Coordinates of C-alpha atoms in Angstrom, one line a residue:
X14 CA -34.3 -12.7 -17.6
X15 CA -30.9 -11.0 -17.8
X16 CA -27.8 -13.1 -17.1
X17 CA -26.4 -12.8 -13.6
X18 CA -23.3 -10.7 -13.0
X19 CA -20.3 -13.1 -12.8
X20 CA -17.6 -12.1 -10.5
X21 CA -14.2 -13.7 -9.9
X22 CA -12.6 -13.1 -6.5
X23 CA -8.9 -13.7 -6.1
X24 CA -9.3 -14.8 -2.5
X25 CA -10.6 -17.5 -0.3
X26 CA -14.0 -16.0 0.6
X27 CA -16.2 -12.9 0.4
X28 CA -16.6 -11.1 3.6
X29 CA -20.1 -10.9 4.9
X30 CA -20.5 -7.1 4.4
X31 CA -19.7 -7.5 0.7
X32 CA -22.1 -10.4 0.4
X33 CA -24.9 -8.2 1.8
X34 CA -24.2 -5.8 -1.1
X35 CA -23.7 -8.3 -3.9
X36 CA -26.3 -10.9 -3.0
X37 CA -29.4 -8.7 -3.7
X38 CA -28.2 -8.0 -7.3
X39 CA -27.9 -11.8 -7.9
X40 CA -24.1 -11.7 -8.5
X41 CA -22.5 -15.1 -8.9
X42 CA -19.1 -15.2 -7.1
X43 CA -16.4 -17.6 -7.8
X44 CA -13.5 -17.6 -5.3
X45 CA -9.8 -18.7 -5.7
X46 CA -8.0 -20.2 -2.8
X47 CA -4.3 -20.8 -2.5
X48 CA -1.4 -19.3 -4.5
X49 CA -2.3 -17.5 -7.7
X50 CA 0.1 -17.0 -10.6
X51 CA -0.3 -15.9 -14.2
X52 CA -0.9 -19.4 -15.6
X53 CA -3.7 -20.0 -13.1
X54 CA -5.3 -16.7 -13.8
X55 CA -5.2 -17.3 -17.6
X56 CA -6.7 -20.8 -17.1
X57 CA -9.5 -19.6 -14.9
X58 CA -10.5 -16.7 -17.1
X59 CA -10.3 -18.8 -20.2
X60 CA -12.6 -21.5 -18.8
X61 CA -15.6 -19.3 -18.4
X62 CA -16.6 -15.6 -18.9
X63 CA -16.5 -13.2 -16.0
X64 CA -17.9 -9.7 -15.9
X65 CA -15.7 -8.4 -13.1
X66 CA -12.7 -9.3 -10.9
X67 CA -12.7 -8.5 -7.2
X68 CA -9.0 -8.4 -6.4
X69 CA -7.6 -9.5 -3.0
X70 CA -3.8 -9.6 -2.5
X71 CA -1.8 -8.9 -5.7
X72 CA -2.4 -11.5 -8.4
X73 CA -0.8 -10.8 -11.8
X74 CA -3.2 -9.0 -14.0
X75 CA -1.2 -8.3 -17.1
X76 CA -2.1 -8.1 -20.8
X77 CA -2.0 -11.9 -21.2
X78 CA -4.4 -12.3 -18.4
X79 CA -6.8 -9.6 -19.7
X80 CA -6.7 -11.2 -23.1
X81 CA -7.7 -14.5 -21.6
X82 CA -10.7 -12.7 -19.9
X83 CA -11.8 -11.5 -23.3
X84 CA -14.6 -9.0 -24.0
X85 CA -16.8 -10.1 -21.1
X86 CA -14.5 -8.5 -18.5
X87 CA -15.8 -4.9 -17.8
X88 CA -14.4 -4.0 -14.4
X89 CA -11.4 -4.7 -12.0
X90 CA -12.2 -3.7 -8.4
X91 CA -9.3 -3.9 -5.9
X92 CA -10.3 -4.7 -2.3
X93 CA -7.5 -2.5 -1.1
X94 CA -5.3 0.4 -2.4
X95 CA -2.2 -1.0 -4.2
X96 CA -2.6 -2.0 -7.9
X97 CA 1.0 -2.5 -8.9
X98 CA 0.2 -6.1 -10.1
X99 CA -2.3 -4.7 -12.6
X100 CA -1.1 -3.6 -16.1
X101 CA -3.0 -0.3 -16.1
X102 CA -2.1 0.6 -19.7
X103 CA -3.4 -2.8 -20.9
X104 CA -6.6 -2.3 -18.9
X105 CA -7.1 1.2 -20.3
X106 CA -6.5 0.0 -23.8
X107 CA -9.3 -2.5 -23.3
X108 CA -11.6 0.1 -21.7
X109 CA -11.6 -1.6 -18.4
X110 CA -11.6 0.7 -15.3
X111 CA -9.4 -0.4 -12.5
X112 CA -10.9 0.8 -9.2
X113 CA -9.7 0.7 -5.6
X114 CA -11.4 0.9 -2.2
X115 CA -10.5 4.5 -2.0
X116 CA -9.2 5.6 1.4
X117 CA -10.6 2.5 3.3
X118 CA -7.2 1.5 4.6
X119 CA -5.7 5.0 5.1
X120 CA -6.4 5.3 8.8
X121 CA -5.1 1.8 9.7
X122 CA -2.0 2.1 7.6
X123 CA -1.2 5.6 8.9
X124 CA -1.6 4.3 12.5
X125 CA 0.8 1.4 11.7
X126 CA 3.4 3.8 10.2
X127 CA 3.3 5.9 13.3
X128 CA 3.5 2.8 15.5
X129 CA 6.6 1.7 13.6
X130 CA 8.1 5.2 13.8
X131 CA 7.6 5.2 17.6
X132 CA 8.9 1.7 17.9
X133 CA 12.1 2.2 15.9
X134 CA 12.9 5.7 17.2
X135 CA 12.3 4.7 20.9
X136 CA 14.0 1.2 20.5
X137 CA 10.9 -0.5 21.8
X138 CA 11.6 -4.0 20.3
X139 CA 15.3 -4.0 21.1
X140 CA 14.9 -2.9 24.7
X141 CA 12.1 -5.4 25.2
X142 CA 14.4 -8.2 24.0
X143 CA 17.3 -7.0 26.2
X144 CA 15.2 -6.8 29.3
X145 CA 13.9 -10.4 28.7
X146 CA 17.5 -11.5 28.3
X147 CA 18.3 -10.2 31.8
X148 CA 19.7 -6.8 30.9
X149 CA 18.5 -3.7 32.6
X150 CA 19.4 -0.6 30.5
X151 CA 17.7 2.1 32.5
X152 CA 20.9 3.6 34.0
X153 CA 22.9 3.5 30.7
X154 CA 20.3 4.4 28.0
X155 CA 19.2 7.8 26.7
X156 CA 16.4 7.9 24.2
X157 CA 15.7 10.4 21.4
X158 CA 12.2 11.8 21.4
X159 CA 10.1 12.5 18.3
X160 CA 9.3 16.1 19.2
X161 CA 11.5 18.4 17.1
X162 CA 12.6 15.7 14.7
X163 CA 11.9 16.0 11.0
X164 CA 9.8 13.4 9.3
X165 CA 10.0 13.2 5.5
X166 CA 7.0 11.6 3.8
X167 CA 7.6 10.2 0.3
X168 CA 4.2 10.2 -1.3
X169 CA 1.6 12.6 -0.1
X170 CA -1.6 10.8 -0.9
X171 CA -4.4 9.8 1.5
X172 CA -2.1 7.7 3.8
X173 CA 0.8 10.1 3.6
X174 CA -1.4 13.1 4.6
X175 CA -2.8 11.2 7.6
X176 CA 0.7 10.2 8.7
X177 CA 1.7 13.8 8.5
X178 CA -1.3 15.0 10.6
X179 CA -0.5 12.4 13.3
X180 CA 3.3 13.3 13.3
X181 CA 2.6 17.0 13.6
X182 CA 0.4 16.2 16.6
X183 CA 3.5 14.5 18.2
X184 CA 5.4 17.7 17.7
X185 CA 7.4 16.7 14.6
X186 CA 8.3 18.9 11.7
X187 CA 6.9 17.3 8.6
X188 CA 8.0 17.7 5.0
X189 CA 6.9 15.7 1.9
X190 CA 8.1 15.1 -1.6
X191 CA 5.5 15.6 -4.3
X192 CA 5.7 14.7 -7.9
X193 CA 9.0 15.5 -9.6
X194 CA 9.1 19.2 -10.7
X195 CA 6.2 20.2 -8.4
X196 CA 6.5 23.6 -6.8
X197 CA 6.8 23.7 -3.0
X198 CA 3.4 24.2 -1.3
X199 CA 1.7 23.5 2.0
X200 CA -0.9 20.8 2.4
X201 CA -2.4 20.8 5.9
X202 CA 0.8 22.4 7.3
X203 CA 3.1 20.0 5.5
X204 CA 5.5 21.5 3.1
X205 CA 6.3 19.7 -0.2
X206 CA 9.9 19.9 -1.2
X207 CA 12.2 18.2 -3.8
X208 CA 13.2 14.6 -2.8
X209 CA 16.9 15.5 -2.4
X210 CA 16.0 18.2 0.1
X211 CA 13.7 15.8 1.9
X212 CA 16.4 13.1 2.2
X213 CA 19.0 15.6 3.4
X214 CA 16.8 17.1 6.1
X215 CA 14.8 14.2 7.4
X216 CA 15.6 12.3 10.6
X217 CA 13.1 9.7 9.6
X218 CA 11.9 8.9 6.0
X219 CA 8.5 7.2 5.7
X220 CA 7.4 5.8 2.3
X221 CA 3.8 6.1 1.2
X222 CA 4.1 6.2 -2.6
X223 CA 2.5 3.7 -5.0
X224 CA 5.0 1.5 -6.9
X225 CA 5.4 1.2 -10.6
X226 CA 8.2 0.6 -13.1
X227 CA 9.5 4.1 -12.6
X228 CA 10.4 3.7 -8.9
X229 CA 10.9 0.0 -8.3
X230 CA 14.0 -0.3 -6.2
X231 CA 14.6 3.4 -6.2
X232 CA 15.5 3.4 -2.5
X233 CA 19.0 2.1 -3.0
X234 CA 22.6 2.9 -2.2
X235 CA 22.5 6.2 -4.1
X236 CA 19.3 7.3 -2.4
X237 CA 20.7 6.4 1.1
X238 CA 23.9 8.3 0.4
X239 CA 21.8 11.5 0.1
X240 CA 20.2 10.9 3.6
X241 CA 21.3 12.2 6.9
X242 CA 23.8 9.7 8.4
X243 CA 22.0 7.5 10.9
X244 CA 18.5 8.5 9.7
X245 CA 15.7 5.9 10.0
X246 CA 13.6 4.4 7.2
X247 CA 10.0 3.3 7.6
X248 CA 8.1 1.5 4.8
X249 CA 4.4 0.7 4.9
X250 CA 3.9 1.1 1.1
X251 CA 5.5 -1.6 -1.2
X252 CA 8.5 -3.7 -0.5
X253 CA 9.7 -3.5 -4.1
X254 CA 10.4 0.2 -3.6
X255 CA 13.6 -0.9 -1.8
X256 CA 16.8 -2.4 -3.1
X257 CA 16.8 -4.7 -0.1
X258 CA 20.5 -5.7 -0.4
X259 CA 21.5 -2.0 -0.4
X260 CA 19.3 -1.2 2.6
X261 CA 20.7 -4.2 4.6
X262 CA 24.2 -3.1 3.7
X263 CA 23.5 0.4 5.0
X264 CA 22.0 -0.9 8.2
X265 CA 25.0 -3.1 8.8
X266 CA 27.4 -0.2 8.3
X267 CA 25.4 2.2 10.4
X268 CA 24.7 4.6 7.4
X269 CA 21.1 3.9 8.1
X270 CA 20.3 4.1 11.8
X271 CA 17.4 1.6 11.6
X272 CA 14.5 0.4 9.5
X273 CA 10.9 -0.5 10.3
X274 CA 9.2 -2.3 7.4
X275 CA 5.7 -3.7 7.0
X276 CA 6.3 -4.9 3.4
X277 CA 9.0 -6.8 1.5
X278 CA 9.7 -7.4 -2.1
X279 CA 8.9 -11.1 -1.8
X280 CA 6.2 -12.2 0.7
X281 CA 6.6 -14.3 2.7
X282 CA 10.4 -13.6 2.6
X283 CA 13.0 -16.2 1.6
X284 CA 15.2 -17.3 4.5
X285 CA 18.2 -15.6 2.9
X286 CA 16.7 -12.2 2.7
X287 CA 19.5 -10.0 4.1
X288 CA 17.0 -7.7 5.9
X289 CA 16.0 -10.6 8.3
X290 CA 19.4 -10.5 9.9
X291 CA 20.1 -6.7 9.5
X292 CA 20.7 -4.8 12.8
X293 CA 18.1 -2.5 14.3
X294 CA 15.4 -3.6 12.0
X295 CA 11.7 -4.2 12.8
X296 CA 9.7 -6.2 10.2
X297 CA 6.0 -7.0 10.3
X298 CA 4.1 -9.3 7.9
X299 CA 2.3 -6.7 5.7
X300 CA -0.5 -6.2 8.2
X301 CA -0.7 -2.4 8.4
X302 CA -4.3 -2.4 7.0
X303 CA -5.4 -5.7 8.6
X304 CA -7.8 -4.3 11.1
X305 CA -11.4 -5.5 11.4
X306 CA -12.8 -2.1 10.6
X307 CA -10.6 -1.7 7.5
X308 CA -11.4 -5.1 6.2
X309 CA -15.1 -4.3 6.4
X310 CA -14.6 -0.9 4.7
X311 CA -12.5 -2.5 1.9
X312 CA -15.1 -5.3 1.4
X313 CA -17.9 -2.8 1.2
X314 CA -16.2 -0.4 -1.2
X315 CA -15.0 -3.2 -3.4
X316 CA -18.5 -4.5 -3.7
X317 CA -20.0 -1.0 -4.1
X318 CA -17.8 -0.5 -7.2
X319 CA -19.4 -3.6 -8.8
X320 CA -22.9 -2.5 -7.9
X321 CA -22.3 1.0 -9.1
X322 CA -21.0 -0.1 -12.4
X323 CA -23.4 -2.9 -13.3
X324 CA -26.6 -1.7 -11.6
X325 CA -26.5 2.0 -11.3
X326 CA -24.1 2.6 -14.2
X327 CA -22.0 5.0 -12.1
X328 CA -18.3 5.4 -11.4
X329 CA -16.8 7.2 -8.4
X330 CA -13.9 8.9 -10.1
X331 CA -11.7 9.2 -7.0
X332 CA -11.6 5.4 -6.9
X333 CA -10.5 5.0 -10.5
X334 CA -6.7 4.5 -10.9
X335 CA -6.4 4.5 -14.6
X336 CA -8.1 7.9 -15.2
X337 CA -7.2 7.7 -18.9
X338 CA -10.0 5.2 -19.3
X339 CA -12.7 7.7 -18.3
X340 CA -13.3 9.2 -21.8
X341 CA -13.8 5.7 -23.1
X342 CA -16.7 4.9 -20.7
X343 CA -20.0 5.1 -22.4
X344 CA -23.4 5.3 -20.7
X345 CA -21.8 5.7 -17.3
X346 CA -22.3 8.7 -14.9
X347 CA -19.0 10.0 -13.4
X348 CA -19.4 10.9 -9.7

């Protein structure tokens, strides 16, 4: 009898939809509750062999962790989209595909981005607080509507495209920045332009790019200086894309007109994070994708990646992040 597939899940439990997929193949799941750091990952993976890691949240999966896993580890499947905590080069070197849940969270995250855009542009949170404090602003307040405003999307992947489609339905002009050096083109009516042009023309900038060593902290004082004075910033991607001190400074000075953020560099934030006291700022606790439907889709796709690899010997290429690993995969069909 073949050995069961051993799966380590970096989370408290496996959602029932994923269990329905993994139970029939006899997978043995070990969960991890509580905080997870590199030392704990190394200790866990050194103690017993695992064939796959189902990743919830963003535990550190660097070269030292992968070395601790040894030759038994064949697959890393993220139950989500972001893989900035995974050393992709180290995984590729060890012939380990790193897979995501595809576009499972795209609709929910795009909806949240639009909700934040509406909330910050139309002063929803501030006006609510003022009314509850006894102030009635109706006779003195004039809003700015979204129709006719320019939305700049940084990162035109699955989520960015959906945000663009929704924004265009609201009557906004939508532009996006593609990869550096890419020629201008239209994607579903969205023109891609150089980042400098996007920053100069956008009334609202919304971040939807993955984070890696090349763009960590790229949204800083210099970037803000190239924006329209008083423009708004929305971030539902990764908090580490921002230099938070620079963003807070720009909010305090009015150089940035406001910010709506679903992610922060350190989560939960430390009490001294300057963004917590910055003016005209909305911050939510990294919940853009936390809808019931999204959680089910993420669980299903994450589990499907495991079944496809170990049972069907197949890989859905669109879900593989480290594409350089594909030529190293033997005996596997690429779908």
